[in-house]
Short mmCIF file of C-alpha atoms in Angstrom, two decimals:
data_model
loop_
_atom_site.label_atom_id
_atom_site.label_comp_id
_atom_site.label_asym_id
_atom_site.label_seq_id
_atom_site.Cartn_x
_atom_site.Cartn_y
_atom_site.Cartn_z
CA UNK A 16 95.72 122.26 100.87
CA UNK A 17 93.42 119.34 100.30
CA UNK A 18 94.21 119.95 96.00
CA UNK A 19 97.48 120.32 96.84
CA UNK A 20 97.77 116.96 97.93
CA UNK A 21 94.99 115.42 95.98
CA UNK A 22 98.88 116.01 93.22
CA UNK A 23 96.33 118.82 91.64
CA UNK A 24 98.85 122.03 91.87
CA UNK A 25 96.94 123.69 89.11
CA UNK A 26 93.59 123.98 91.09
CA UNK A 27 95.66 124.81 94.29
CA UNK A 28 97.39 127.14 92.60
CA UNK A 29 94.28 129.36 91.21
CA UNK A 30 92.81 129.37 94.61
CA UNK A 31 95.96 130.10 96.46
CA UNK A 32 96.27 132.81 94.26
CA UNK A 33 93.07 134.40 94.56
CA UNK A 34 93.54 134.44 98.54
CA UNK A 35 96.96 135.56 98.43
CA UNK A 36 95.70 138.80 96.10
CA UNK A 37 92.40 139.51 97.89
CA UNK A 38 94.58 139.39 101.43
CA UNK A 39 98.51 139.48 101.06
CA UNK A 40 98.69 139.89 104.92
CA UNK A 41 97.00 136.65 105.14
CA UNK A 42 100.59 134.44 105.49
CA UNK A 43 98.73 131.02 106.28
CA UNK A 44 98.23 130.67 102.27
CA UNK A 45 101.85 131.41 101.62
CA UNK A 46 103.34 127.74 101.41
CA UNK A 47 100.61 126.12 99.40
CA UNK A 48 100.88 129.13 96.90
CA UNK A 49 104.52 129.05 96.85
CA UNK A 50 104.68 125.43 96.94
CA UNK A 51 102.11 125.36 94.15
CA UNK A 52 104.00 127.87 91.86
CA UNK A 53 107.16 125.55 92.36
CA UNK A 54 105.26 122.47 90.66
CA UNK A 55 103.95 124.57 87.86
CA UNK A 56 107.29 125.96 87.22
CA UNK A 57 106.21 129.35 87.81
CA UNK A 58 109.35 130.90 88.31
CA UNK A 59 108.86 134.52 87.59
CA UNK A 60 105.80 134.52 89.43
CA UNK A 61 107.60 133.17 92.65
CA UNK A 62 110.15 135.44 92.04
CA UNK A 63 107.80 138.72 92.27
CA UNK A 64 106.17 136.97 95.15
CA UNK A 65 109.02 135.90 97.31
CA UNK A 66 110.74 139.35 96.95
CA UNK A 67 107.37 141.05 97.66
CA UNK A 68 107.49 138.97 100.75
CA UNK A 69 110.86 139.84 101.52
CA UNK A 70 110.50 143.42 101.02
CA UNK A 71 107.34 143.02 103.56
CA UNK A 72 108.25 140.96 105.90
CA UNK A 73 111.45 140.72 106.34
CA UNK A 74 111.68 138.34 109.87
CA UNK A 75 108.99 136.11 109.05
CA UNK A 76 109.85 132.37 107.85
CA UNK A 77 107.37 132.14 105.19
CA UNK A 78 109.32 135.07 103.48
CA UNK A 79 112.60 133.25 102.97
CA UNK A 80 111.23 130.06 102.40
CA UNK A 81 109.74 131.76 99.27
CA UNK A 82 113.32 132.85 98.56
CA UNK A 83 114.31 129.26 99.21
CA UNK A 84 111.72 127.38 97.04
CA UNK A 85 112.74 129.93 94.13
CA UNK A 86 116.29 129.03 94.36
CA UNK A 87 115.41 124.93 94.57
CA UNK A 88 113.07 125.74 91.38
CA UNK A 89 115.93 127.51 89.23
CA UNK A 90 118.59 124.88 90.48
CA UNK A 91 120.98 127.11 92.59
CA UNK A 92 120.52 124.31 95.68
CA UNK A 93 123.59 126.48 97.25
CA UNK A 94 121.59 129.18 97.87
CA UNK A 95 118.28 127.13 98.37
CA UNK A 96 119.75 125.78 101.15
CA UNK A 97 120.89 128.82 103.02
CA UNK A 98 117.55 130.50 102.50
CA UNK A 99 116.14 127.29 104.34
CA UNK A 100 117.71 127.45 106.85
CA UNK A 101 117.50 131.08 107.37
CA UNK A 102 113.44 130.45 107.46
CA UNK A 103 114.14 127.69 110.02
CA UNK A 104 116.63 130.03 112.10
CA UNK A 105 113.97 132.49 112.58
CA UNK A 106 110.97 129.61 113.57
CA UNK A 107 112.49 125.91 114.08
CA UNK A 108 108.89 124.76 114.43
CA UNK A 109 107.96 125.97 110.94
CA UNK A 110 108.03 122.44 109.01
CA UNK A 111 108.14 123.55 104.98
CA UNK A 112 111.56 124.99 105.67
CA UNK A 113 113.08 121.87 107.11
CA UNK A 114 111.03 119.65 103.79
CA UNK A 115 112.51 122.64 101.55
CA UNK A 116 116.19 121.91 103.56
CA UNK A 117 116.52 118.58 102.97
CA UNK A 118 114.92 118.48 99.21
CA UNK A 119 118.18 121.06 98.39
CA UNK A 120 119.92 118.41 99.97
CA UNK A 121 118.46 115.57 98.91
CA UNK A 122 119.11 117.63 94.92
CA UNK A 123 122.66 117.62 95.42
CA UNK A 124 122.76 113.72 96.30
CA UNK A 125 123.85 115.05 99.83
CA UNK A 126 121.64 112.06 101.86
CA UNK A 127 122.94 112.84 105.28
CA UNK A 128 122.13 116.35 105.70
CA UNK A 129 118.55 115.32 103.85
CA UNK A 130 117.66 112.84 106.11
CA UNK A 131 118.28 115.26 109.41
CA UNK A 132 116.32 117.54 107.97
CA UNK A 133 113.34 115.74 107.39
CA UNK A 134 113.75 113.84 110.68
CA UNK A 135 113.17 117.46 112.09
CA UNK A 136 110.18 118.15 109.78
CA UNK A 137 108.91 114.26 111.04
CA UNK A 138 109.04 115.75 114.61
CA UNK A 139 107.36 119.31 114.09
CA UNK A 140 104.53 117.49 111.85
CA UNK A 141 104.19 113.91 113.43
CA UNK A 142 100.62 113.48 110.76
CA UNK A 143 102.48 113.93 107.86
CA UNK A 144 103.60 111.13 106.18
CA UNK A 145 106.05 113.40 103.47
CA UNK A 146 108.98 113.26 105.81
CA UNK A 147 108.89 109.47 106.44
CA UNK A 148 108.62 109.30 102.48
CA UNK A 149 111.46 111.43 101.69
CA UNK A 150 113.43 109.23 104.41
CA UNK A 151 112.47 106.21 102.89
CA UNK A 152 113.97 107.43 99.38
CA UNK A 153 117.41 108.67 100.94
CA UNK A 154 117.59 105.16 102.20
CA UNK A 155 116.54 103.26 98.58
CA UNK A 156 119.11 106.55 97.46
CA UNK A 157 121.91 104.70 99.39
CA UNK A 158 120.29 101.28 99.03
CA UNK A 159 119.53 100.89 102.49
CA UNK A 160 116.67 98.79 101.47
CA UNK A 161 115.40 96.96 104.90
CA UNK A 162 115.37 101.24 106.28
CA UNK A 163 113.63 102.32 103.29
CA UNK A 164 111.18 99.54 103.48
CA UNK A 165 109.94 100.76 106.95
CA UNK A 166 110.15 104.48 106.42
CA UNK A 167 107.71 103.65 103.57
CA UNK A 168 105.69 101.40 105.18
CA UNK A 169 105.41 104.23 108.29
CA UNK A 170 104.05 107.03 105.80
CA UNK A 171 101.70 104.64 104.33
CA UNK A 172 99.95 103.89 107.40
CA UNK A 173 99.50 107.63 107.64
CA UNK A 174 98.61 107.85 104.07
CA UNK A 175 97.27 104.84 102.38
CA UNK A 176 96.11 105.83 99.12
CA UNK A 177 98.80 108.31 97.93
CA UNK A 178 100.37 106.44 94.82
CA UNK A 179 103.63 107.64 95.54
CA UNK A 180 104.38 105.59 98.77
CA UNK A 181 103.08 102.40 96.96
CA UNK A 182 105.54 103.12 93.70
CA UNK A 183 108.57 103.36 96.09
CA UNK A 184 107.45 100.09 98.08
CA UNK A 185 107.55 98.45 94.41
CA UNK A 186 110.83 99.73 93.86
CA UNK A 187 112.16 97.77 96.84
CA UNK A 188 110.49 95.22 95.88
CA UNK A 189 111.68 95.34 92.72
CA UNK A 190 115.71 95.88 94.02
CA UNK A 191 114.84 93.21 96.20
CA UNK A 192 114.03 90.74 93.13
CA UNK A 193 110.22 90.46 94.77
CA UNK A 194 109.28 90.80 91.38
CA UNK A 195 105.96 89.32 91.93
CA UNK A 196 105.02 92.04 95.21
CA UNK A 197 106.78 94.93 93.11
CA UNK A 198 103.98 93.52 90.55
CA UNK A 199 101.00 94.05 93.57
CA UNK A 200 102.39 97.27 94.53
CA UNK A 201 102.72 99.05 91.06
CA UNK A 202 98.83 97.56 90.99
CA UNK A 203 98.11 99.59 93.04
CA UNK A 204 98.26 102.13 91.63
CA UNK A 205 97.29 101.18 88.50
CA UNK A 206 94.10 100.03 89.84
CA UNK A 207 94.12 103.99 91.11
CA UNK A 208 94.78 105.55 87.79
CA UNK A 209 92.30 103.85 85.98
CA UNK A 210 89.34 104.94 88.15
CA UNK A 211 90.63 108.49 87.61
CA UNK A 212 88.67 110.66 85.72
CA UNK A 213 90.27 110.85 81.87
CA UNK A 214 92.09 114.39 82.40
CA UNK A 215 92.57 114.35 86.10
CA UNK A 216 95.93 115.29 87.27
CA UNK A 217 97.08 112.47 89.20
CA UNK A 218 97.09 110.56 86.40
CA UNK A 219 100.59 112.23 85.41
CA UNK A 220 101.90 110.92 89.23
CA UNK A 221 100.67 106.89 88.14
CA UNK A 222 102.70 107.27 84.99
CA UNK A 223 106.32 106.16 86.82
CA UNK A 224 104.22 103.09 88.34
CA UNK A 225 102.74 101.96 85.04
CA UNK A 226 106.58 102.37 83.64
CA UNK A 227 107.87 100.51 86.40
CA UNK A 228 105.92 97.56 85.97
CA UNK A 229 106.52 97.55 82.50
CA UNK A 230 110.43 97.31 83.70
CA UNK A 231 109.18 94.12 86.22
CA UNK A 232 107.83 92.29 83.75
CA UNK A 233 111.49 92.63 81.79
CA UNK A 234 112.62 91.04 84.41
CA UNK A 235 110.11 88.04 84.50
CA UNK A 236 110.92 88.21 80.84
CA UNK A 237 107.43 88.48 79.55
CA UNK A 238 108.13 91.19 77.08
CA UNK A 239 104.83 91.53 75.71
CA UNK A 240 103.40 92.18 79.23
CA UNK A 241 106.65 94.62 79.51
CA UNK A 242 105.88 96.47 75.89
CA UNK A 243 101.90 96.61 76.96
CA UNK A 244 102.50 98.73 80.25
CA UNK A 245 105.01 100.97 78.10
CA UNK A 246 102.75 101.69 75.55
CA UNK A 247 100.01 102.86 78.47
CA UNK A 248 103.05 104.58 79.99
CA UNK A 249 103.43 106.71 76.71
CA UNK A 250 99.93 107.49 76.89
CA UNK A 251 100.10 108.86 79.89
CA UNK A 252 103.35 110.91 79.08
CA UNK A 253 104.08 110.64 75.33
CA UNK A 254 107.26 112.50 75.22
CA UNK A 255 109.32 110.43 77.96
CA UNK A 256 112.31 109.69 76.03
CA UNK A 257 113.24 106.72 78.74
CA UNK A 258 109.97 104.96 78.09
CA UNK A 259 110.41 104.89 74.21
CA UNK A 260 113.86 103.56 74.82
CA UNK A 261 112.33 100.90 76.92
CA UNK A 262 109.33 100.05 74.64
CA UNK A 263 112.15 99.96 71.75
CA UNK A 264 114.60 97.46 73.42
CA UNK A 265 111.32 95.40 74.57
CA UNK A 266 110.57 95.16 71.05
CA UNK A 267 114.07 94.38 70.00
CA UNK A 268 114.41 91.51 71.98
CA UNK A 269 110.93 90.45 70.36
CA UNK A 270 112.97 90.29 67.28
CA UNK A 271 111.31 89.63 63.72
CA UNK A 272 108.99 91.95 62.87
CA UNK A 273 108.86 93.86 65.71
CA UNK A 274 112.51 95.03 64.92
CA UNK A 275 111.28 97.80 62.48
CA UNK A 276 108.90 99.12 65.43
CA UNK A 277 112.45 98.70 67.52
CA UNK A 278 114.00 101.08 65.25
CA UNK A 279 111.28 103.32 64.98
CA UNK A 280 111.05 103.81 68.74
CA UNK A 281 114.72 103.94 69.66
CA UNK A 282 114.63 107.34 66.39
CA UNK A 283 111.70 108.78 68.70
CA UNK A 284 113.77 108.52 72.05
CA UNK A 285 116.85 110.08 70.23
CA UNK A 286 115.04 112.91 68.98
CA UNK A 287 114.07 113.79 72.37
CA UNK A 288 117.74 113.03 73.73
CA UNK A 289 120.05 113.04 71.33
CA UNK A 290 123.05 112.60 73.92
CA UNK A 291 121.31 108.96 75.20
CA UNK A 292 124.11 106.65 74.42
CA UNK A 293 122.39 103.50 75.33
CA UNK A 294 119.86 104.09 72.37
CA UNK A 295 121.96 105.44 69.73
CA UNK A 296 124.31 102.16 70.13
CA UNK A 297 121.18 99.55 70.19
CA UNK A 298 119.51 101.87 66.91
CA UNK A 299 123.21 100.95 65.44
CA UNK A 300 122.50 97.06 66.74
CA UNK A 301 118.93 96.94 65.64
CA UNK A 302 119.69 98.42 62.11
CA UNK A 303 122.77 95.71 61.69
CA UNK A 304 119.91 93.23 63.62
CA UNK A 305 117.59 93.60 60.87
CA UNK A 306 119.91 93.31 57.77
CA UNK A 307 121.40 89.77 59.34
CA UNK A 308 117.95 88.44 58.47
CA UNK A 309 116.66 87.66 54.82
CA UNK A 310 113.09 88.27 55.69
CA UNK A 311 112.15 89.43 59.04
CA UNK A 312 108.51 88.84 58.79
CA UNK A 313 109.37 85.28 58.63
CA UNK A 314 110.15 85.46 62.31
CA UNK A 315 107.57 87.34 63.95
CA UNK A 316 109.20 86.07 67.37
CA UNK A 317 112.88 86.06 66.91
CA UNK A 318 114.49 86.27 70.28
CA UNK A 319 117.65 88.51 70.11
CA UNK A 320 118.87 87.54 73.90
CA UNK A 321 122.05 89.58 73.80
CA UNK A 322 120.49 92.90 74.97
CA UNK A 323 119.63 91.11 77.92
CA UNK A 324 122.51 88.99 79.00
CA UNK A 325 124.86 89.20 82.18
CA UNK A 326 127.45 90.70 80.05
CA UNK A 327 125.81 93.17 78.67
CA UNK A 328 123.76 94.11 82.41
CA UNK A 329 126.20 97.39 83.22
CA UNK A 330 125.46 98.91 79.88
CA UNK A 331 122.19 97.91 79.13
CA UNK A 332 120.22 97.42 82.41
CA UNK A 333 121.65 100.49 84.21
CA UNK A 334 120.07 102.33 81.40
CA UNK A 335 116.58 100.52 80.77
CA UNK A 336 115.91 100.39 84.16
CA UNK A 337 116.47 104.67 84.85
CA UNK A 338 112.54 104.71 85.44
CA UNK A 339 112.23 102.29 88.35
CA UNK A 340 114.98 105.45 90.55
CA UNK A 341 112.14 108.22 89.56
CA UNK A 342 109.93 109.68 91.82
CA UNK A 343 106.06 108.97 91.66
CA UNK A 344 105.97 113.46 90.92
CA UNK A 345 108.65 114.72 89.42
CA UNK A 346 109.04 117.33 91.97
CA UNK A 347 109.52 116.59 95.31
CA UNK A 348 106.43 118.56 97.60
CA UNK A 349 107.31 121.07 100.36
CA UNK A 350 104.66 121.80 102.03
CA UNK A 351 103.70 118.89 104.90
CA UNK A 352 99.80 118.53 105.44
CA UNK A 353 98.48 119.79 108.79
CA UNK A 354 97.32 116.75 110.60
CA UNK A 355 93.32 117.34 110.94
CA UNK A 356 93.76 117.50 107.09
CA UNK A 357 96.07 113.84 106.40
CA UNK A 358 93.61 111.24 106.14
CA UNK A 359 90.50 113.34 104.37
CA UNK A 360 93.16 114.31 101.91
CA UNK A 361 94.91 110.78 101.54
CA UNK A 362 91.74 109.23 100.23
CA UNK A 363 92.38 110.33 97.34
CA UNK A 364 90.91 107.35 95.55
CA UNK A 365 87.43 108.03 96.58
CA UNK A 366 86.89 110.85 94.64
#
């Protein structure tokens, strides 16, 4: 449990599974394994497991909340959610079911339902501060930002060190045009991820953070601050087709000789997404950009301010700014910590 919420699913995972095979009547290690197997992607596995459970025990909650997390995995949140609730029929009190609920909701953009799920799962597990963070996004979801900003600010008393409370505060922040606390708060968790061992695995859950305040300073309109924290971004996760569409409008509005790099970047984010319409038509305007000028290197600082004007905001900025909406893990967690467990594992930063 204490991996699994250190964000290292891999290491859970290999112990969970080891438990689970030496004693299979042993249900106490069932959400961690399955919850384990969901971030890995592990879907054959969890299907084998879950109908093994099933076929086992067939009125016990853990069993159908296997069912359930397989179904939220393969993105059938229909049936996710019936399998839910079926594990929370047959135990109310069992708190991954009601997580597992509202994440099918939460999937389907269905914030309501979400949010009365995990206000159950808040009840049943008052130490863990996953429901109050879950709550928090279904209100910065809606843009309820005052509501998100205390549901976040709740979980992080109970956790202080998980990164992904402190990415979500900068996100209010950052709606909030606090660009200089959305600054602190991505920090954070910089500060975090670069005490981290080089191939530890929260390192992949700091990546949104480091994006994010790449997207801040944008907004300050320091764009070599902005195309600094992209590059460590892509570091970090060198295939995000987002951040290279980021790093390559930072650099076109850098102009001059940075407008070949602009190119280059926006050809690497298309590769990866060829249907991303907000690169393909500034490749088009960087390509026409660069043959309005003689001799680019002339102007190593060109400013090209029409990608960021007010006029161009709904087509541009609703598209460079996709990272600051993401999650700190890509994959919302189902399994809520016991309470004896919350702050040991929180501290996450002392290791």
């Amino acid at each position: 449990e204490r991996l699994y919420y250190r964000h290292d699913p891999r290491a859970a995972y290999k112990i969970a599974k080891r438990i689970y095979n030496a004693d299979p009547f042993d249900l106490r290690i069932v959400p961690v394994y399955v919850a384990s197997m969901l971030e890995l992607k592990e879907s054959h596995e969890l299907f084998a497991v879950a109908h093994a459970l099933v076929k086992s025990y067939p009125k016990h909650a853990c069993s159908w909340f296997a069912v359930g997390v397989y179904y939220l995995l393969v993105r059938k949140f229909d049936a996710a959610q019936r399998y839910f609730h079926k594990s929370a029929k047959i135990n109310p009190r069992f708190a991954p079911a009601w997580i597992g609920f509202g994440n099918a909701f939460a999937a389907q953009d269905e914030s309501e339902q979400a949010m009365a799920a995990y206000r159950s799962a808040s009840r049943l597990f008052q130490g863990s501060h996953l429901p109050l963070l879950y709550i928090g996004m279904e209100y910065l979801r809606t843009n309820n930002l005052p509501l998100a900003k205390h549901f976040f600010h709740g979980a992080k008393a109970l956790c202080p060190h998980d990164p992904a409370i402190s990415n979500e505060l900068g996100v209010v922040a950052l709606r909030q045009a606090d660009y200089h606390n959305a600054i602190q708060f991505f920090n954070n968790v910089l500060e975090l991820f670069q005490r981290l061992p080089e191939k530890a695995p929260l390192k992949l859950v700091c990546e949104s953070s480091v994006s994010n305040l790449g997207h801040t300073y944008v907004k300050l309109g320091e764009f070599s601050k902005a195309a600094h924290y992209f590059q460590l971004a892509l570091t970090i996760k060198p295939n995000d087709p987002s951040t290279r569409a980021a790093l390559a409008a930072v650099y076109h509005v850098l102009g001059g000789s940075y407008l070949h790099k602009a190119i280059e970047y926006y050809h690497m984010s298309l590769a990866i997404r060829p249907n991303d319409s907000f690169a393909a038509e500034m490749l088009t305007r960087a390509i026409k950009d660069v043959l309005d000028i003689d001799d680019p290197f002339d102007f190593p600082h060109r400013t090209l301010p029409y990608i960021f004007d007010d006029d161009r905001r709904t087509s541009h900025e609703d598209n460079l700014h996709d990272a600051t909406m993401r999650d700190a893990s890509p994959i919302r967690r189902v399994v809520p910590l016991p309470g004896d467990l919350v702050h040991a594992s929180c501290d996450i930063d002392q290791d």
